[in-house]
Amino acid sequence: MELRTAASPKDMKYYDTNRLREEFLIQNVFVPDEIKLVYSHIDRIITGSATPVHQTLVLTAGDELRAEYFCQRRELGIINIGGTAVVTVDKKEYTVAYKEAMYIGMGTKEISFKSVDASNPAKLYMNSAPAHMTYPTVLIKPEGTPEEGVVIVKDCNKVELGCLEDANHRTICKYILPGQVESCQLEMGMTKLEPGSVWNTMPCHTHDRRMEVYLYFDVPEDAVVFHYMGEPTETRHIVMRNEEAVISPSWSIHCASATHAYTFIWGMVGENQDFDDMDGVDMKDLR
């Protein structure tokens, strides 16, 4: 498990390109037949993936958590952006298809991952946060028939925003949030930009009560994403490519433009789960 320490906005003003990327960018997120995890001191979020191909991968706490098992004091969110996976949670199997998700509650002892088809392996993107109580483990599906352990979220609580004229026509798909899939602090969802749109989260905002991590995907090989971060009056950018993630501290804006439409997964942790608790930034104040 890789460790990333917290960063001060006063220090970040003096970072060069390499230092910015070293502190906030997560590359090579999906490694075949490996679990890759990055532990950030910023709100203690863990970002990572499980990419089972030929092997069944078992999630363990590692030395970094000083825990008997990964979810002893944590909750876990998963969104699959690859082939169908089987996720086994304390001996119960869940089949997780493309763009389906899971919430796994605190106290879960055994978690493992395998792909149904090695020629089309699963890509299980994960966010995890410290937890204080146990909420039910559920499979999150955009459609289907309700059954035990499965939450059917019709269209994943879709919200359509923006317009093509502003190059920001996008659909937000909310997976884990209060009133839908309960958690201690973790929220997760996905935003898809429509063809011809390249801007997300603009006008931008900050939210001092929680931090955020983005995973960009569906980015063509010859395209790039410019992720903008920093205090509103001290903005910086990080050039990103397909299936890369970026850590955004609570004091930082988090938005992007790109050379092609794309999709990204957002995950938030912190003390406030109110999705609309944002501190908006006026366009004239950006620098």
XYZ file of C-alpha atoms in Angstrom:
287
model
C 0.000 0.000 0.000
C 1.471 3.335 -1.054
C 1.338 6.204 1.449
C 0.650 9.838 0.508
C 0.941 12.551 3.146
C -1.300 15.607 3.374
C -0.363 18.802 1.530
C -0.734 22.453 2.516
C -2.076 24.996 0.006
C 0.752 27.326 1.075
C 3.305 24.735 0.001
C 1.517 23.724 -3.182
C 1.966 27.205 -4.628
C 5.646 26.382 -5.124
C 5.307 22.875 -6.577
C 6.611 22.272 -10.077
C 4.904 19.865 -12.488
C 6.725 16.786 -11.236
C 5.984 17.544 -7.583
C 2.285 18.149 -8.318
C 2.053 14.796 -10.057
C 3.995 13.039 -7.309
C 1.678 14.328 -4.581
C -1.757 14.090 -6.210
C -1.744 11.922 -9.366
C -2.286 8.156 -9.183
C -1.129 6.324 -12.318
C -1.284 2.656 -13.325
C -4.437 2.247 -11.278
C -5.395 -1.125 -12.781
C -2.596 -3.715 -12.659
C -3.478 -7.223 -13.927
C -3.835 -9.793 -11.139
C -3.018 -7.240 -8.448
C -4.728 -5.145 -5.805
C -3.278 -1.631 -5.846
C -4.000 0.745 -2.952
C -2.960 4.328 -2.154
C -3.487 5.526 1.431
C -3.810 9.295 1.729
C -3.532 11.179 5.009
C -6.163 13.553 3.584
C -9.257 12.355 5.468
C -7.615 8.892 5.557
C -9.112 7.840 2.224
C -7.797 4.737 0.482
C -8.054 4.756 -3.306
C -7.263 1.766 -5.438
C -8.351 -1.193 -7.472
C -8.604 -4.930 -7.828
C -7.941 -6.276 -11.325
C -8.374 -10.053 -11.233
C -7.531 -11.812 -14.490
C -6.381 -15.381 -13.895
C -6.271 -15.230 -10.111
C -8.691 -14.663 -7.248
C -7.499 -11.609 -5.338
C -7.959 -11.318 -1.563
C -8.199 -7.903 0.115
C -6.084 -7.719 3.271
C -5.350 -4.936 5.747
C -1.597 -4.924 5.219
C 0.783 -3.530 7.804
C -0.317 0.054 7.150
C -3.786 -0.276 8.755
C -2.656 -2.121 11.907
C -5.934 -4.037 11.670
C -6.884 -7.715 11.648
C -8.747 -7.285 8.348
C -9.334 -4.462 5.876
C -12.858 -3.491 6.965
C -12.298 -3.881 10.699
C -12.589 -0.099 11.082
C -13.444 0.847 7.480
C -16.184 0.913 4.863
C -15.600 0.228 1.179
C -17.178 1.353 -2.083
C -16.575 -0.400 -5.411
C -17.540 0.508 -8.981
C -16.722 -1.924 -11.795
C -15.573 -0.403 -15.102
C -14.473 -3.674 -16.700
C -15.827 -7.155 -17.348
C -18.168 -8.933 -14.957
C -16.717 -9.763 -11.538
C -17.643 -12.042 -8.669
C -17.062 -10.307 -5.338
C -17.208 -12.636 -2.338
C -18.070 -10.958 0.960
C -17.892 -13.199 4.029
C -18.620 -16.242 1.844
C -21.570 -14.627 0.021
C -21.033 -14.122 -3.718
C -22.176 -11.029 -5.617
C -22.010 -10.764 -9.408
C -20.979 -7.207 -10.292
C -21.354 -6.234 -13.939
C -20.035 -3.229 -15.872
C -20.867 0.068 -14.127
C -22.525 -1.741 -11.232
C -21.327 -1.025 -7.708
C -21.075 -2.337 -4.169
C -21.054 -0.883 -0.697
C -19.334 -3.091 1.878
C -19.854 -2.216 5.520
C -17.530 -2.088 8.498
C -16.931 -5.452 10.157
C -16.737 -7.472 6.948
C -13.858 -9.906 7.436
C -13.301 -11.653 4.090
C -13.400 -9.906 0.703
C -12.154 -11.433 -2.552
C -12.447 -10.701 -6.253
C -12.394 -12.790 -9.432
C -13.301 -12.233 -13.079
C -15.952 -14.266 -14.845
C -14.004 -14.096 -18.135
C -10.205 -13.707 -18.158
C -10.357 -12.331 -21.708
C -12.529 -9.466 -20.404
C -11.273 -8.944 -16.854
C -13.024 -6.912 -14.196
C -11.662 -3.507 -13.232
C -12.916 -2.875 -9.721
C -12.236 0.702 -8.653
C -12.345 1.229 -4.886
C -12.624 4.014 -2.334
C -12.492 3.325 1.404
C -12.927 5.519 4.478
C -12.789 5.068 8.258
C -16.178 4.038 9.667
C -17.853 4.330 13.057
C -20.793 1.940 12.628
C -21.935 -0.856 10.350
C -24.291 -0.298 7.443
C -25.553 -3.197 5.307
C -23.417 -4.543 2.487
C -25.319 -4.179 -0.794
C -24.961 -4.675 -4.532
C -26.005 -1.508 -6.367
C -27.663 -2.025 -9.764
C -29.278 0.556 -12.053
C -32.124 -1.824 -12.880
C -33.508 -5.255 -12.077
C -35.680 -7.007 -9.503
C -35.200 -6.172 -5.819
C -33.841 -9.022 -3.715
C -32.004 -9.485 -0.435
C -28.670 -7.678 -0.428
C -29.389 -5.819 -3.663
C -30.336 -2.159 -3.991
C -32.029 -1.314 -7.280
C -31.347 2.343 -7.996
C -33.360 3.274 -11.055
C -30.913 5.033 -13.351
C -28.667 5.468 -10.279
C -30.423 8.705 -9.303
C -29.385 10.446 -12.515
C -29.106 14.226 -12.648
C -28.593 15.950 -16.005
C -26.687 19.235 -15.944
C -25.131 21.746 -18.332
C -25.606 22.194 -22.054
C -23.714 21.637 -25.281
C -23.405 25.383 -25.851
C -21.251 25.597 -22.698
C -19.440 22.333 -23.565
C -20.522 20.834 -20.230
C -23.591 18.670 -20.965
C -23.205 15.834 -18.467
C -25.130 13.256 -16.486
C -24.328 12.612 -12.820
C -25.107 9.099 -11.597
C -25.200 8.850 -7.782
C -24.476 5.432 -6.271
C -23.633 5.811 -2.568
C -25.219 8.722 -0.700
C -27.669 9.300 2.179
C -31.227 8.165 1.550
C -30.150 5.768 -1.175
C -27.239 3.620 -0.004
C -26.302 4.529 3.545
C -22.696 4.886 4.685
C -20.751 6.467 7.508
C -19.041 9.108 5.372
C -18.249 7.662 1.940
C -20.087 8.922 -1.134
C -19.484 7.665 -4.671
C -20.888 8.209 -8.123
C -20.099 8.642 -11.781
C -20.365 11.534 -14.238
C -20.525 10.991 -17.990
C -19.965 13.841 -20.444
C -21.991 13.829 -23.641
C -20.276 13.969 -27.070
C -19.056 17.488 -27.769
C -18.809 18.384 -24.068
C -15.445 18.511 -22.320
C -15.873 20.566 -19.127
C -16.911 19.140 -15.764
C -17.751 20.918 -12.507
C -17.552 24.397 -13.990
C -18.319 26.880 -12.482
C -16.127 25.178 -9.904
C -16.362 24.923 -6.133
C -14.604 23.727 -3.010
C -16.065 21.966 0.035
C -14.028 22.364 3.212
C -16.018 19.656 4.943
C -14.912 16.841 2.630
C -12.219 15.897 0.138
C -12.630 14.159 -3.207
C -10.873 11.744 -5.542
C -11.556 11.522 -9.295
C -10.875 8.563 -11.605
C -10.996 9.519 -15.296
C -11.813 6.815 -17.838
C -13.348 6.362 -21.298
C -10.551 8.701 -22.432
C -9.300 7.822 -25.945
C -5.632 6.937 -26.261
C -4.820 10.104 -28.209
C -6.756 12.385 -25.824
C -5.773 14.095 -22.575
C -7.645 15.511 -19.604
C -6.504 18.738 -17.946
C -7.451 18.428 -14.284
C -7.520 21.763 -12.469
C -6.767 22.040 -8.768
C -5.470 24.446 -6.142
C -7.042 27.347 -4.292
C -9.346 29.404 -6.539
C -6.802 32.218 -6.755
C -3.808 29.856 -7.161
C -4.915 27.294 -9.729
C -2.689 24.608 -11.219
C -3.299 21.783 -13.678
C -2.282 18.146 -14.045
C -2.325 16.464 -17.457
C -4.064 13.110 -17.125
C -4.810 10.133 -19.336
C -7.179 7.187 -19.389
C -7.793 5.361 -16.100
C -5.750 7.684 -13.919
C -6.910 9.098 -10.581
C -6.233 12.353 -8.772
C -6.503 13.340 -5.099
C -8.252 16.636 -4.357
C -7.862 18.170 -0.857
C -10.832 19.956 0.665
C -9.268 23.382 0.047
C -8.836 22.703 -3.666
C -11.079 23.191 -6.655
C -11.583 20.042 -8.740
C -12.674 20.357 -12.342
C -11.401 19.471 -15.786
C -11.432 20.100 -19.492
C -10.298 17.627 -22.118
C -9.676 17.086 -25.803
C -12.566 14.567 -25.949
C -15.631 13.623 -23.920
C -14.937 11.261 -21.001
C -16.395 9.709 -17.867
C -15.162 9.994 -14.296
C -15.896 8.403 -10.940
C -16.003 10.709 -7.956
C -15.586 9.621 -4.355
C -15.912 11.886 -1.321
C -15.153 11.449 2.370
C -15.328 13.885 5.258
C -17.624 15.035 8.008
C -20.540 16.249 5.867
C -22.531 13.995 3.531
C -24.759 16.774 2.170
C -24.057 16.490 -1.573
C -25.006 20.127 -2.184
C -22.793 21.534 0.576
C -20.405 23.351 -1.767
C -18.649 26.695 -1.647
C -19.126 28.068 -5.146
C -16.399 30.057 -6.867
C -17.378 33.003 -9.026
C -15.794 32.788 -12.475
C -14.362 36.297 -12.085
C -12.441 35.222 -8.977
C -10.546 32.360 -10.639
C -6.848 32.919 -11.276
